[in-house]
PDB file of C-alpha atoms in Angstrom:
ATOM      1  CA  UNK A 226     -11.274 -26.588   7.117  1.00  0.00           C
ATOM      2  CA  UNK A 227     -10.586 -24.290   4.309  1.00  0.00           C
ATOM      3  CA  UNK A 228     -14.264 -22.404   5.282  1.00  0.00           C
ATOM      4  CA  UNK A 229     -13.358 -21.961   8.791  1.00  0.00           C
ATOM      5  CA  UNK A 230      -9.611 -20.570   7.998  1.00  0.00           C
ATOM      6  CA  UNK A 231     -11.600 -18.040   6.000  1.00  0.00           C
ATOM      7  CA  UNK A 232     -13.606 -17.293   8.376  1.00  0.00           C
ATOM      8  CA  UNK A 233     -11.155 -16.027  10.870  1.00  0.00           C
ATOM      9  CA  UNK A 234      -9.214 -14.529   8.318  1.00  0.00           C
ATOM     10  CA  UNK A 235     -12.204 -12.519   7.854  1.00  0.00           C
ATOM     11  CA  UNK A 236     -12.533 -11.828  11.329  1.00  0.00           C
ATOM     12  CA  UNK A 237      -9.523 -10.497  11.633  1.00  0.00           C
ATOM     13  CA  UNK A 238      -9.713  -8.431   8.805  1.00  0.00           C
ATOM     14  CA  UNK A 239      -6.747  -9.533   7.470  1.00  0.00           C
ATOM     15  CA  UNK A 240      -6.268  -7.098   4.620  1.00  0.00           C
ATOM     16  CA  UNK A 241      -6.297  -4.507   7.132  1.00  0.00           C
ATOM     17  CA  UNK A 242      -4.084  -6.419   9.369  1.00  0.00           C
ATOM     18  CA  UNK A 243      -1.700  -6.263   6.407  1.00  0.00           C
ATOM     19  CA  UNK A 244      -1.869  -3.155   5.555  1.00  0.00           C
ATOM     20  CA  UNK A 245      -1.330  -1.586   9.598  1.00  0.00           C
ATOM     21  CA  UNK A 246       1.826  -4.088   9.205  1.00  0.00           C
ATOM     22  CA  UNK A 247       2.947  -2.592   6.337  1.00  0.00           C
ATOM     23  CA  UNK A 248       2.429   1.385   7.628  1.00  0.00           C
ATOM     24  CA  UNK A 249       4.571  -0.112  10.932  1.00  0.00           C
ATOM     25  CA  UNK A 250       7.619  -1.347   8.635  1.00  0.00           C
ATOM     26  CA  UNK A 251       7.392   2.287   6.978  1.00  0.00           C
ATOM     27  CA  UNK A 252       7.524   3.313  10.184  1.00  0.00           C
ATOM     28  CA  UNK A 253      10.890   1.558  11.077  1.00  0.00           C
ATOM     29  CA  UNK A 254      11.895   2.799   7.646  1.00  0.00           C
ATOM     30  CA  UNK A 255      11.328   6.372   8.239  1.00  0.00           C
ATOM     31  CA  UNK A 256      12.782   6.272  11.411  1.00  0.00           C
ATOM     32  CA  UNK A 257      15.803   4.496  10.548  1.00  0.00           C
ATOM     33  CA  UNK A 258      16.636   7.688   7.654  1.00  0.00           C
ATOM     34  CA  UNK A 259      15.699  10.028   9.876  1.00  0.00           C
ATOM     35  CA  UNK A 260      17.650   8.499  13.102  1.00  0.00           C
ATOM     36  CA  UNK A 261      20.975   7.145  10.748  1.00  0.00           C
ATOM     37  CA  UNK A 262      20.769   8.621   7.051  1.00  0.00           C
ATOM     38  CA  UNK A 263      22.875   5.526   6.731  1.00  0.00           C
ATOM     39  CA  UNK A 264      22.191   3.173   3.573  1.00  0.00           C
ATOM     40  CA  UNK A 265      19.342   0.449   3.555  1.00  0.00           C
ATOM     41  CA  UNK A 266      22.341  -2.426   3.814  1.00  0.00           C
ATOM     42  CA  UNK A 267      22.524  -1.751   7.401  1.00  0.00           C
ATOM     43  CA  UNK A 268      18.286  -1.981   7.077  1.00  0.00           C
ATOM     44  CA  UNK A 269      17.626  -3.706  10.670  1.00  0.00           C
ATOM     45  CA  UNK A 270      15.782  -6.456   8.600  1.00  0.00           C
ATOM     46  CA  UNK A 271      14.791  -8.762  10.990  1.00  0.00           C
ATOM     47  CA  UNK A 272      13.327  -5.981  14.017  1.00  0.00           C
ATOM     48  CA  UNK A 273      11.169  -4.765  10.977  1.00  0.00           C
ATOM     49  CA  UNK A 274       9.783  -8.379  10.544  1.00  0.00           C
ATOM     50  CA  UNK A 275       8.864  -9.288  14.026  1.00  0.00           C
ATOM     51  CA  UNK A 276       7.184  -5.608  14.272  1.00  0.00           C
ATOM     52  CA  UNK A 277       5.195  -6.332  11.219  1.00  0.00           C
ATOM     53  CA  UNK A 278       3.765  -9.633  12.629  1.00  0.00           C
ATOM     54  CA  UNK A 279       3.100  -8.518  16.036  1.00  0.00           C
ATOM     55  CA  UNK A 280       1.049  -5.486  14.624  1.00  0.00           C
ATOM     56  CA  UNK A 281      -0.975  -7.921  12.437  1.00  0.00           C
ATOM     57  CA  UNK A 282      -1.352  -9.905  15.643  1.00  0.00           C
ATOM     58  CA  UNK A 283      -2.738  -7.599  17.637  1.00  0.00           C
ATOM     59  CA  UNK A 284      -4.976  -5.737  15.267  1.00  0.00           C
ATOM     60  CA  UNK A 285      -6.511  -8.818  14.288  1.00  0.00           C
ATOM     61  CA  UNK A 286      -6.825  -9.532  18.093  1.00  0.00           C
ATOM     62  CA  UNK A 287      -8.607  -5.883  18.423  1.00  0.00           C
ATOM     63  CA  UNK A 288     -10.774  -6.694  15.277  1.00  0.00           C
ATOM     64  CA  UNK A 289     -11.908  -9.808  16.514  1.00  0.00           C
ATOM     65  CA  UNK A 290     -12.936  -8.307  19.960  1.00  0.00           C
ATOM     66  CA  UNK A 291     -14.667  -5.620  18.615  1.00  0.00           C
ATOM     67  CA  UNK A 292     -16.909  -7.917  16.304  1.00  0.00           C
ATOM     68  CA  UNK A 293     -17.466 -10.430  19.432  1.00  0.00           C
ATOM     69  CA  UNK A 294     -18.843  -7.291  21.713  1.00  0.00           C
ATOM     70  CA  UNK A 295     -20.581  -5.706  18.292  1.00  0.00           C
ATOM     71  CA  UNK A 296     -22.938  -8.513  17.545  1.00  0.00           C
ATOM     72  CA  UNK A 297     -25.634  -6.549  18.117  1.00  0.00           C
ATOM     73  CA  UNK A 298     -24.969  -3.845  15.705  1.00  0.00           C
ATOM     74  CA  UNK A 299     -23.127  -6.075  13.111  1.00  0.00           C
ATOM     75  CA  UNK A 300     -26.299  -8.259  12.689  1.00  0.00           C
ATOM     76  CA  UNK A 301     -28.300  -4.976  11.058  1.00  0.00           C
ATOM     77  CA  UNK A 302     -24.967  -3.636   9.316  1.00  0.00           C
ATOM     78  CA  UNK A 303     -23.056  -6.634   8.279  1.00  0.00           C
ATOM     79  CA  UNK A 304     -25.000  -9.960   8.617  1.00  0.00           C
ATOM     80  CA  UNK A 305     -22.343 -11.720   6.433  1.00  0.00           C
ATOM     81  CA  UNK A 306     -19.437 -11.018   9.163  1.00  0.00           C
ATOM     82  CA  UNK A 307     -18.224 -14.351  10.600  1.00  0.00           C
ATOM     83  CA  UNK A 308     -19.886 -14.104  14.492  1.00  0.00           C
ATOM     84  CA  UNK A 309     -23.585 -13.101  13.079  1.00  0.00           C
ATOM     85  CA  UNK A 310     -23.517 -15.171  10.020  1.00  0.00           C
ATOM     86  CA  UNK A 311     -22.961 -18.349  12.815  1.00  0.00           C
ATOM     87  CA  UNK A 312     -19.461 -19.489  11.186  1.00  0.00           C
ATOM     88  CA  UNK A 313     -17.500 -18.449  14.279  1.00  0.00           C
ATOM     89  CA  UNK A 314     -19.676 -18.745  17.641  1.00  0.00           C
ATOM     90  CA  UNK A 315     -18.662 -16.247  20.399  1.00  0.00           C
ATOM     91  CA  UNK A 316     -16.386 -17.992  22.822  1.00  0.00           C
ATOM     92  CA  UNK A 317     -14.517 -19.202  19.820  1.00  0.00           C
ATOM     93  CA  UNK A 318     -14.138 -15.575  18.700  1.00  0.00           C
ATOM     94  CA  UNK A 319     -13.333 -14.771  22.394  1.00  0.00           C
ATOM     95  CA  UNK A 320     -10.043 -17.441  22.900  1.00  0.00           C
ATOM     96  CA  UNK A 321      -8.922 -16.225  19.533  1.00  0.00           C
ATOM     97  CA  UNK A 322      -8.530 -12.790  20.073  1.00  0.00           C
ATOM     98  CA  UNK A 323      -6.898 -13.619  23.492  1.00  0.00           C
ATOM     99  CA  UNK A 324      -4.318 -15.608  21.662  1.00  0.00           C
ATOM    100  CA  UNK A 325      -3.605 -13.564  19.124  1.00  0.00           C
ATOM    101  CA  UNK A 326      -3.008 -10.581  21.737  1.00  0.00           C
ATOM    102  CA  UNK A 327      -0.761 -12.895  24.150  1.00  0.00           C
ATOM    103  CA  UNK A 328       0.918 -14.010  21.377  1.00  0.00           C
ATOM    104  CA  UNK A 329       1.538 -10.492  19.779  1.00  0.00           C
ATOM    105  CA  UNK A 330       2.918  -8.606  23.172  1.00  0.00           C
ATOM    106  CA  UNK A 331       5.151 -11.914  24.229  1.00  0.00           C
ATOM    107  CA  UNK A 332       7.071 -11.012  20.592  1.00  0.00           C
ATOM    108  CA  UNK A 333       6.698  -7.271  21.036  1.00  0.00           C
ATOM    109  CA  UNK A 334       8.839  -8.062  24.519  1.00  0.00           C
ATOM    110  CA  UNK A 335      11.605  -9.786  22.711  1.00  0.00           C
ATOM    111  CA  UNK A 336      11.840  -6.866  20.985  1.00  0.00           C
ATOM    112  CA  UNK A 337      12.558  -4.462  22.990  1.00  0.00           C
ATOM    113  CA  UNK A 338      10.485  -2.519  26.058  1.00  0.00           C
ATOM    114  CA  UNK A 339       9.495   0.456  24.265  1.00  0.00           C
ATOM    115  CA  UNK A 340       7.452  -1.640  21.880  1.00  0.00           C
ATOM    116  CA  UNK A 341       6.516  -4.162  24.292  1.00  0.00           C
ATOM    117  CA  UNK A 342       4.334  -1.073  26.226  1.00  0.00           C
ATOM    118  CA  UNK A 343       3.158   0.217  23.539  1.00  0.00           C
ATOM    119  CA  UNK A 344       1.855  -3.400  22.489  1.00  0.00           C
ATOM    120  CA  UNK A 345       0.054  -3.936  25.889  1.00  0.00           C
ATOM    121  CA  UNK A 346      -1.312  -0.655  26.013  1.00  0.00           C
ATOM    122  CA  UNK A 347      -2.423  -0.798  22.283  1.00  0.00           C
ATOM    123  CA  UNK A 348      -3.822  -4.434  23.166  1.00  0.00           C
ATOM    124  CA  UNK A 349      -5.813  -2.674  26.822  1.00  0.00           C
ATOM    125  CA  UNK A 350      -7.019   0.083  24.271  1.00  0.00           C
ATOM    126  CA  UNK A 351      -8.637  -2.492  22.026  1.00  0.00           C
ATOM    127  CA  UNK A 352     -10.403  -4.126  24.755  1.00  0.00           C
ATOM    128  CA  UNK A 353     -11.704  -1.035  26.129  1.00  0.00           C
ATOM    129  CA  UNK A 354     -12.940   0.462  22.737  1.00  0.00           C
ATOM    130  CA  UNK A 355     -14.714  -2.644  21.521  1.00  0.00           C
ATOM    131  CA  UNK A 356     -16.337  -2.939  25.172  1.00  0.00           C
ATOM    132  CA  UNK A 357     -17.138   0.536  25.918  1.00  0.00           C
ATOM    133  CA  UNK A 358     -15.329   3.413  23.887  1.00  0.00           C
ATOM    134  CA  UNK A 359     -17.195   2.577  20.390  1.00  0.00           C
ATOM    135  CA  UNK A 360     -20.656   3.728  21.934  1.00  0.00           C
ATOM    136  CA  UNK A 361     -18.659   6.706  23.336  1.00  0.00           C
ATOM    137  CA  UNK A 362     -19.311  10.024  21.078  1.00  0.00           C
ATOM    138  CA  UNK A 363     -15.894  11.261  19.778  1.00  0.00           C
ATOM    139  CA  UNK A 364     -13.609   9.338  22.308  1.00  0.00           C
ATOM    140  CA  UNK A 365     -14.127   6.278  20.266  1.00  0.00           C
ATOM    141  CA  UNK A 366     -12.997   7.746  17.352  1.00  0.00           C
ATOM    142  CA  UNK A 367     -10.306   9.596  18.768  1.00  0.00           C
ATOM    143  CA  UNK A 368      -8.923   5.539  20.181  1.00  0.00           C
ATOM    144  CA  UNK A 369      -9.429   4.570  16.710  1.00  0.00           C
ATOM    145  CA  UNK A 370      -7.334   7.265  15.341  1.00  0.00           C
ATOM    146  CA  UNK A 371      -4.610   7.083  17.710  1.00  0.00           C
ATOM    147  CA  UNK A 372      -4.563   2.883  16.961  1.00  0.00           C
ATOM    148  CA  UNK A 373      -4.021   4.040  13.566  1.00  0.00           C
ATOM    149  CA  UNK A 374      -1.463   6.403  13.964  1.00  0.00           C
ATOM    150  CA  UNK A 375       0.455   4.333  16.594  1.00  0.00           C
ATOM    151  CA  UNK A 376       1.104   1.967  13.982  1.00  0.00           C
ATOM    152  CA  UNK A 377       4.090   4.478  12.880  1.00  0.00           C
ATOM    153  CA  UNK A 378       5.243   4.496  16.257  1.00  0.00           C
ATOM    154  CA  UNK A 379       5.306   1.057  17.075  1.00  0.00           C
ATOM    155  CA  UNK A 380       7.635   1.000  14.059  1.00  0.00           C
ATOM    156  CA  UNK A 381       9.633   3.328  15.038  1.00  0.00           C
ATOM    157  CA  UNK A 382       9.733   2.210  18.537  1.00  0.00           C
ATOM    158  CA  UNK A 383      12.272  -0.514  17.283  1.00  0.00           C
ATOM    159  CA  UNK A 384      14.720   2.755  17.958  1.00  0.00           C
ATOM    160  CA  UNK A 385      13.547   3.736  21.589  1.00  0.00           C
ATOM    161  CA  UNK A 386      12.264   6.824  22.604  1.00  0.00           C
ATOM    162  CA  UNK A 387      14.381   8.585  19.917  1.00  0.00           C
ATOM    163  CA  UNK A 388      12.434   6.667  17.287  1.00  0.00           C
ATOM    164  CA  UNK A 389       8.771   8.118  18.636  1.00  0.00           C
ATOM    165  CA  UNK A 390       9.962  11.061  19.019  1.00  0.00           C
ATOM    166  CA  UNK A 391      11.440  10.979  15.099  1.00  0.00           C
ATOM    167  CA  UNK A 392       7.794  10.057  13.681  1.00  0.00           C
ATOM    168  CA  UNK A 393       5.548  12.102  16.286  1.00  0.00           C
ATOM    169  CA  UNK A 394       4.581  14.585  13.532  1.00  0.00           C
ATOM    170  CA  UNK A 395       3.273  11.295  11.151  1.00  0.00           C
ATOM    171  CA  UNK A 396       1.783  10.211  14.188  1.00  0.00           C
ATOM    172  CA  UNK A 397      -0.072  13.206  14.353  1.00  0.00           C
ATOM    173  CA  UNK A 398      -1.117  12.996  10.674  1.00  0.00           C
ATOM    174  CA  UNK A 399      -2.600   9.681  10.567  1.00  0.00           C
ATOM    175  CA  UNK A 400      -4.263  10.021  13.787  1.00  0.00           C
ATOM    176  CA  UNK A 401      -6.352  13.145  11.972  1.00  0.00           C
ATOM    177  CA  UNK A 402      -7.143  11.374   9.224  1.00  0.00           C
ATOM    178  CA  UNK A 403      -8.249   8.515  10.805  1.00  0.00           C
ATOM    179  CA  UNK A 404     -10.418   9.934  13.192  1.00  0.00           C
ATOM    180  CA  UNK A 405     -12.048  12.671  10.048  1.00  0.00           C
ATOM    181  CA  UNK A 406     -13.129   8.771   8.238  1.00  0.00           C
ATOM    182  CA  UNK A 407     -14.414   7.199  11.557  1.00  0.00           C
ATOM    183  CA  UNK A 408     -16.907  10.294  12.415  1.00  0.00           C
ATOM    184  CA  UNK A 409     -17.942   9.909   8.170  1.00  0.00           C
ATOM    185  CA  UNK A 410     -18.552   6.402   8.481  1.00  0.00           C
ATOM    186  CA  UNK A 411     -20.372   6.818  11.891  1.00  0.00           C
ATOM    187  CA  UNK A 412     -22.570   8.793   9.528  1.00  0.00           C
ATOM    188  CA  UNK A 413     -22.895   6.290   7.490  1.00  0.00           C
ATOM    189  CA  UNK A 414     -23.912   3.805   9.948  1.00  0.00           C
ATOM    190  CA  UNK A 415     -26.420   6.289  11.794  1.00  0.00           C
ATOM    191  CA  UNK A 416     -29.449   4.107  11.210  1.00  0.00           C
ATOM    192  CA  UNK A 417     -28.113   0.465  12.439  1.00  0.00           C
ATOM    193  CA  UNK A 418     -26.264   2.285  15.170  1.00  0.00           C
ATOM    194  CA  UNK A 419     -29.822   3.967  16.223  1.00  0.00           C
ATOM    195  CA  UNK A 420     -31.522   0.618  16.565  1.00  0.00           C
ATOM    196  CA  UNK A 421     -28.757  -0.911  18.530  1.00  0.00           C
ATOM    197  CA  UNK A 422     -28.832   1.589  20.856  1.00  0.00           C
ATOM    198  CA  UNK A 423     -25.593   3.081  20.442  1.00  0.00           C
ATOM    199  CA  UNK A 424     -24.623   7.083  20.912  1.00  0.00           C
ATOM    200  CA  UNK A 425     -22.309   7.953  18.290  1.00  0.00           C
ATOM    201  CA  UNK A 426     -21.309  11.691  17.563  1.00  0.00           C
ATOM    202  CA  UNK A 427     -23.852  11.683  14.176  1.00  0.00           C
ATOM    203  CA  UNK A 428     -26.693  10.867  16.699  1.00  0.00           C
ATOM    204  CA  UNK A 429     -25.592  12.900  19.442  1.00  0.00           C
ATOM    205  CA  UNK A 430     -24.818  16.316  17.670  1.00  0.00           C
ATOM    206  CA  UNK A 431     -26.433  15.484  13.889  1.00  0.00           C
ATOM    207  CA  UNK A 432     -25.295  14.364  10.783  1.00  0.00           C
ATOM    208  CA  UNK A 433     -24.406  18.119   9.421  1.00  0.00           C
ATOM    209  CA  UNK A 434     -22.523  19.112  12.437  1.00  0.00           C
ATOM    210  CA  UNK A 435     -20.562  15.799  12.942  1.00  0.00           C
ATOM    211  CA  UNK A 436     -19.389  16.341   8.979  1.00  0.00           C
ATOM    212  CA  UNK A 437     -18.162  19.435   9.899  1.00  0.00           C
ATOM    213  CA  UNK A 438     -16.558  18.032  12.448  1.00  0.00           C
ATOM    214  CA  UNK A 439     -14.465  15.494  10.297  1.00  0.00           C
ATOM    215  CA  UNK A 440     -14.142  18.382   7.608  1.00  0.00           C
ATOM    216  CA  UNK A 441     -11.780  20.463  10.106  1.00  0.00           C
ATOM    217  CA  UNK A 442      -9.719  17.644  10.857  1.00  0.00           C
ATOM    218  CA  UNK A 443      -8.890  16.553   7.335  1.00  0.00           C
ATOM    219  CA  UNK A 444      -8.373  19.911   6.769  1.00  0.00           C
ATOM    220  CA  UNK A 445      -6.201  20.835   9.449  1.00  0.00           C
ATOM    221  CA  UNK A 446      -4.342  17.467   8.292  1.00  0.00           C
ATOM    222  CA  UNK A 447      -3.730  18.715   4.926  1.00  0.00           C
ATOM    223  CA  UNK A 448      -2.577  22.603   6.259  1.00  0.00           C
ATOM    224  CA  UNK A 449       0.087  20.397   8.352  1.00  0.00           C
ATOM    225  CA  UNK A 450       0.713  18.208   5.156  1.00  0.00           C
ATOM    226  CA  UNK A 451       3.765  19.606   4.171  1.00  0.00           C
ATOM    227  CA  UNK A 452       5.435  20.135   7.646  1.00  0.00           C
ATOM    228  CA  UNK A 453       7.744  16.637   7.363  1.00  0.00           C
ATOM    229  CA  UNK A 454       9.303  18.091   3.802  1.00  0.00           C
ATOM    230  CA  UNK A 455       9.979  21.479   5.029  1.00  0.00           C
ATOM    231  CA  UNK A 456      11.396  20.583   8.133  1.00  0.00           C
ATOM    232  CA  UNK A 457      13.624  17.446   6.057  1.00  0.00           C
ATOM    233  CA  UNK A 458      12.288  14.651   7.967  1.00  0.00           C
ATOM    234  CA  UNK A 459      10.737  13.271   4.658  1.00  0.00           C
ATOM    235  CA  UNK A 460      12.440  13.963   0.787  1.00  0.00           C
ATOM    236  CA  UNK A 461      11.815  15.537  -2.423  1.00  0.00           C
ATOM    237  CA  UNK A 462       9.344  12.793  -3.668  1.00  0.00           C
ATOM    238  CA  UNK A 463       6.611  13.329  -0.477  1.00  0.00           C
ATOM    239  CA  UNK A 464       5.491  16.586  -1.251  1.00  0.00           C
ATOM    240  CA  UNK A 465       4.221  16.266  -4.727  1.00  0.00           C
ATOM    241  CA  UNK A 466       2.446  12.832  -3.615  1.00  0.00           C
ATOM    242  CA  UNK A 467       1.105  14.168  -0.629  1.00  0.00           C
ATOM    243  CA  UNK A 468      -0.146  16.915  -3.077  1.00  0.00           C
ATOM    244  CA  UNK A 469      -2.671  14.331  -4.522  1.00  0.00           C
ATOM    245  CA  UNK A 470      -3.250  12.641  -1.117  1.00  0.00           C
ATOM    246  CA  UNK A 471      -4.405  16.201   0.122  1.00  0.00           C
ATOM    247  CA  UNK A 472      -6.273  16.492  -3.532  1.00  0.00           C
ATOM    248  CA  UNK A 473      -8.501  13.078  -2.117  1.00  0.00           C
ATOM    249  CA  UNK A 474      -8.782  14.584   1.348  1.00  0.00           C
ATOM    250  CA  UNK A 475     -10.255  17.824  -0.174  1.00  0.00           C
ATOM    251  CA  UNK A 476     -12.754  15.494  -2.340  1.00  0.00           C
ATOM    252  CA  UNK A 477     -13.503  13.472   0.976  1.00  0.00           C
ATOM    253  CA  UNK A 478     -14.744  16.728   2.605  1.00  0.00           C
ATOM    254  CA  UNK A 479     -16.635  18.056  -0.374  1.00  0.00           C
ATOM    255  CA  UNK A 480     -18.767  14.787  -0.279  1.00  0.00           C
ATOM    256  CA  UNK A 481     -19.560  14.406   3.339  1.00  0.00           C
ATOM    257  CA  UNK A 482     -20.502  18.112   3.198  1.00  0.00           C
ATOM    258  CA  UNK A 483     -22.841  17.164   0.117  1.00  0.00           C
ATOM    259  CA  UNK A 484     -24.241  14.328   2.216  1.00  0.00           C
ATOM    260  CA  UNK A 485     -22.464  11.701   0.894  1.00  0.00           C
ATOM    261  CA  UNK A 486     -21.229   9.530   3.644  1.00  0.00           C
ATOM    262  CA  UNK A 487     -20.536   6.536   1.990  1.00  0.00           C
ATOM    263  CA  UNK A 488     -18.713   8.225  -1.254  1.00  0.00           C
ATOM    264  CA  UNK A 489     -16.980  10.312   1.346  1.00  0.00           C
ATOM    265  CA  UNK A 490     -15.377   7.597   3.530  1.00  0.00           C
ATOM    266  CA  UNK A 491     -14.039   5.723   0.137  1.00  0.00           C
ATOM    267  CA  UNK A 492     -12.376   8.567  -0.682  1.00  0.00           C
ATOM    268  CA  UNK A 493     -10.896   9.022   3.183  1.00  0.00           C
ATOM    269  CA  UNK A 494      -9.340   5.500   2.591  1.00  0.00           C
ATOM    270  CA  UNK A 495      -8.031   6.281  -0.697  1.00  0.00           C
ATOM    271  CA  UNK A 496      -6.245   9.318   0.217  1.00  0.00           C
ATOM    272  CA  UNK A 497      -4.973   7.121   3.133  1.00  0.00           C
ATOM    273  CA  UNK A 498      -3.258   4.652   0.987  1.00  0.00           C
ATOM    274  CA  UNK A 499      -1.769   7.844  -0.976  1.00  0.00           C
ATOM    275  CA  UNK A 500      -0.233   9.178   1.962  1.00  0.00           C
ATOM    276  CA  UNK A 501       1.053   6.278   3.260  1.00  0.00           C
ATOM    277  CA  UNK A 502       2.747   5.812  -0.362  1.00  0.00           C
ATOM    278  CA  UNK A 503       3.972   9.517   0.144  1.00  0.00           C
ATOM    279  CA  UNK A 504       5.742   8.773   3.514  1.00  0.00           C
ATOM    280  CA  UNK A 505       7.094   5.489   1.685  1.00  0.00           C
ATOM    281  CA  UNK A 506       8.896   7.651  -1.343  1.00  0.00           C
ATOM    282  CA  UNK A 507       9.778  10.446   0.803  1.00  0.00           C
ATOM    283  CA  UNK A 508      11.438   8.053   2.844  1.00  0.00           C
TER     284      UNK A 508
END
């Protein structure tokens, strides 16, 4: 019993389940300063929760599709994962993820409407990436990077249309950033994705041209960097952390243009965390 919780814990991806949850409460947190500037007592504690769960819902629900339609490629890359390793057959994978997703948009609904669309069309997304927009050069990543960045949103969705419009630029951040590490660790995976038969932009347009790629989005990430401070949507404490978060962007470029995929997209998620801990103190 304990073996098979595991193993859909580990389909989900649960650590990353936890940690989109967490960027989506900072997301109702930012919102809420930037909306109110009223003090965290009036916190709307319980919207936060239910938006935290329903984003671990459905990203677990998108991770799980995209390792039932990626057996192929995940049985050269990652034999250990759950579906190739024959701890979780297909159709079991298959009526998880479609609970998890029904389950995840009913509570977005109760929420409110705003985050209710944005849950379905998130969940549609997730579907559509794993089935067809992974093997797509560029568009996949660009899905991935606007899942990531949504995960603000959705947050600050709890507000209405008021709310997206209040995190649009950290939106627009984490969507870069995301999309810079998915081209790297499409480099990465350039060999297993050859034999599966998939067209990623590394295989498409080469391995030098798709780093440069990923270089001028980080980079144009890190020029933007400072926007929320100067414009007082974040405080005092985001720009010097951001500082270091752009310091691990910078190192993430240096080694993908050195030919260091793997080294590069370690340092992508690293600088991730930092800016994400940036939008928490400037918050």
């Amino acid at each position: 019993m304990a073996n098979s919780m595991h193993a859909y814990l580990q389909l989900m991806r649960i650590a990353n389940c936890a940690m989109a949850a967490f960027a989506a409460v900072i997301g109702v947190l930012i919102a809420f300063r930037i909306i109110f500037e009223q003090p965290l007592q009036a916190f709307p504690f319980f919207e936060a929760g239910s938006v935290g769960i329903v984003v671990i819902l459905v990203t677990g629900a998108g991770n799980t599709i995209n390792d039932y339609f990626d057996v192929a490629i995940d049985t050269i890359n990652r034999p250990d994962r759950p579906i190739p390793s024959g701890r979780v057959s297909k159709k079991q994978a298959l009526f998880f993820a479609a609970f998890l997703f029904i389950v995840g948009i009913a509570i977005a609904w109760f929420t409110n409407l705003v985050c209710a669309l944005i849950a379905l069309f998130n969940s549609l997304l997730l579907v559509l990436y794993a089935r067809s927009l992974k093997t797509t050069p560029f568009f996949g990543n660009a899905a991935v990077g606007y899942l990531t960045g949504s995960t603000f949103l959705f947050g600050a969705a709890v507000f209405g249309i008021e709310g997206l419009y209040a995190l649009s630029v950290l939106f627009l951040l984490a969507t870069l950033a995301t999309i810079a590490r998915e081209i790297v660790k499409d480099i990465e995976d350039m060999e297993g994705d050859l034999k599966a038969g998939a067209t990623t932009l590394p295989l498409l347009i080469g391995k030098k041209q798709a780093g440069l790629v990923a270089s001028v989005l980080a980079l144009i990430g890190i020029a933007a960097s400072p926007y929320p401070y100067l414009n007082s949507i974040l405080g005092e404490y985001y720009l010097p952390l951001v500082g270091i978060a752009d310091l691990l962007f910078i190192a993430a470029v240096y080694a993908v243009l050195k030919n260091d995929p793997a080294l590069s997209s370690k340092r992508f998620k690293l600088a991730m965390f930092m800016a994400l801990f940036a939008f928490v103190a400037g918050a």
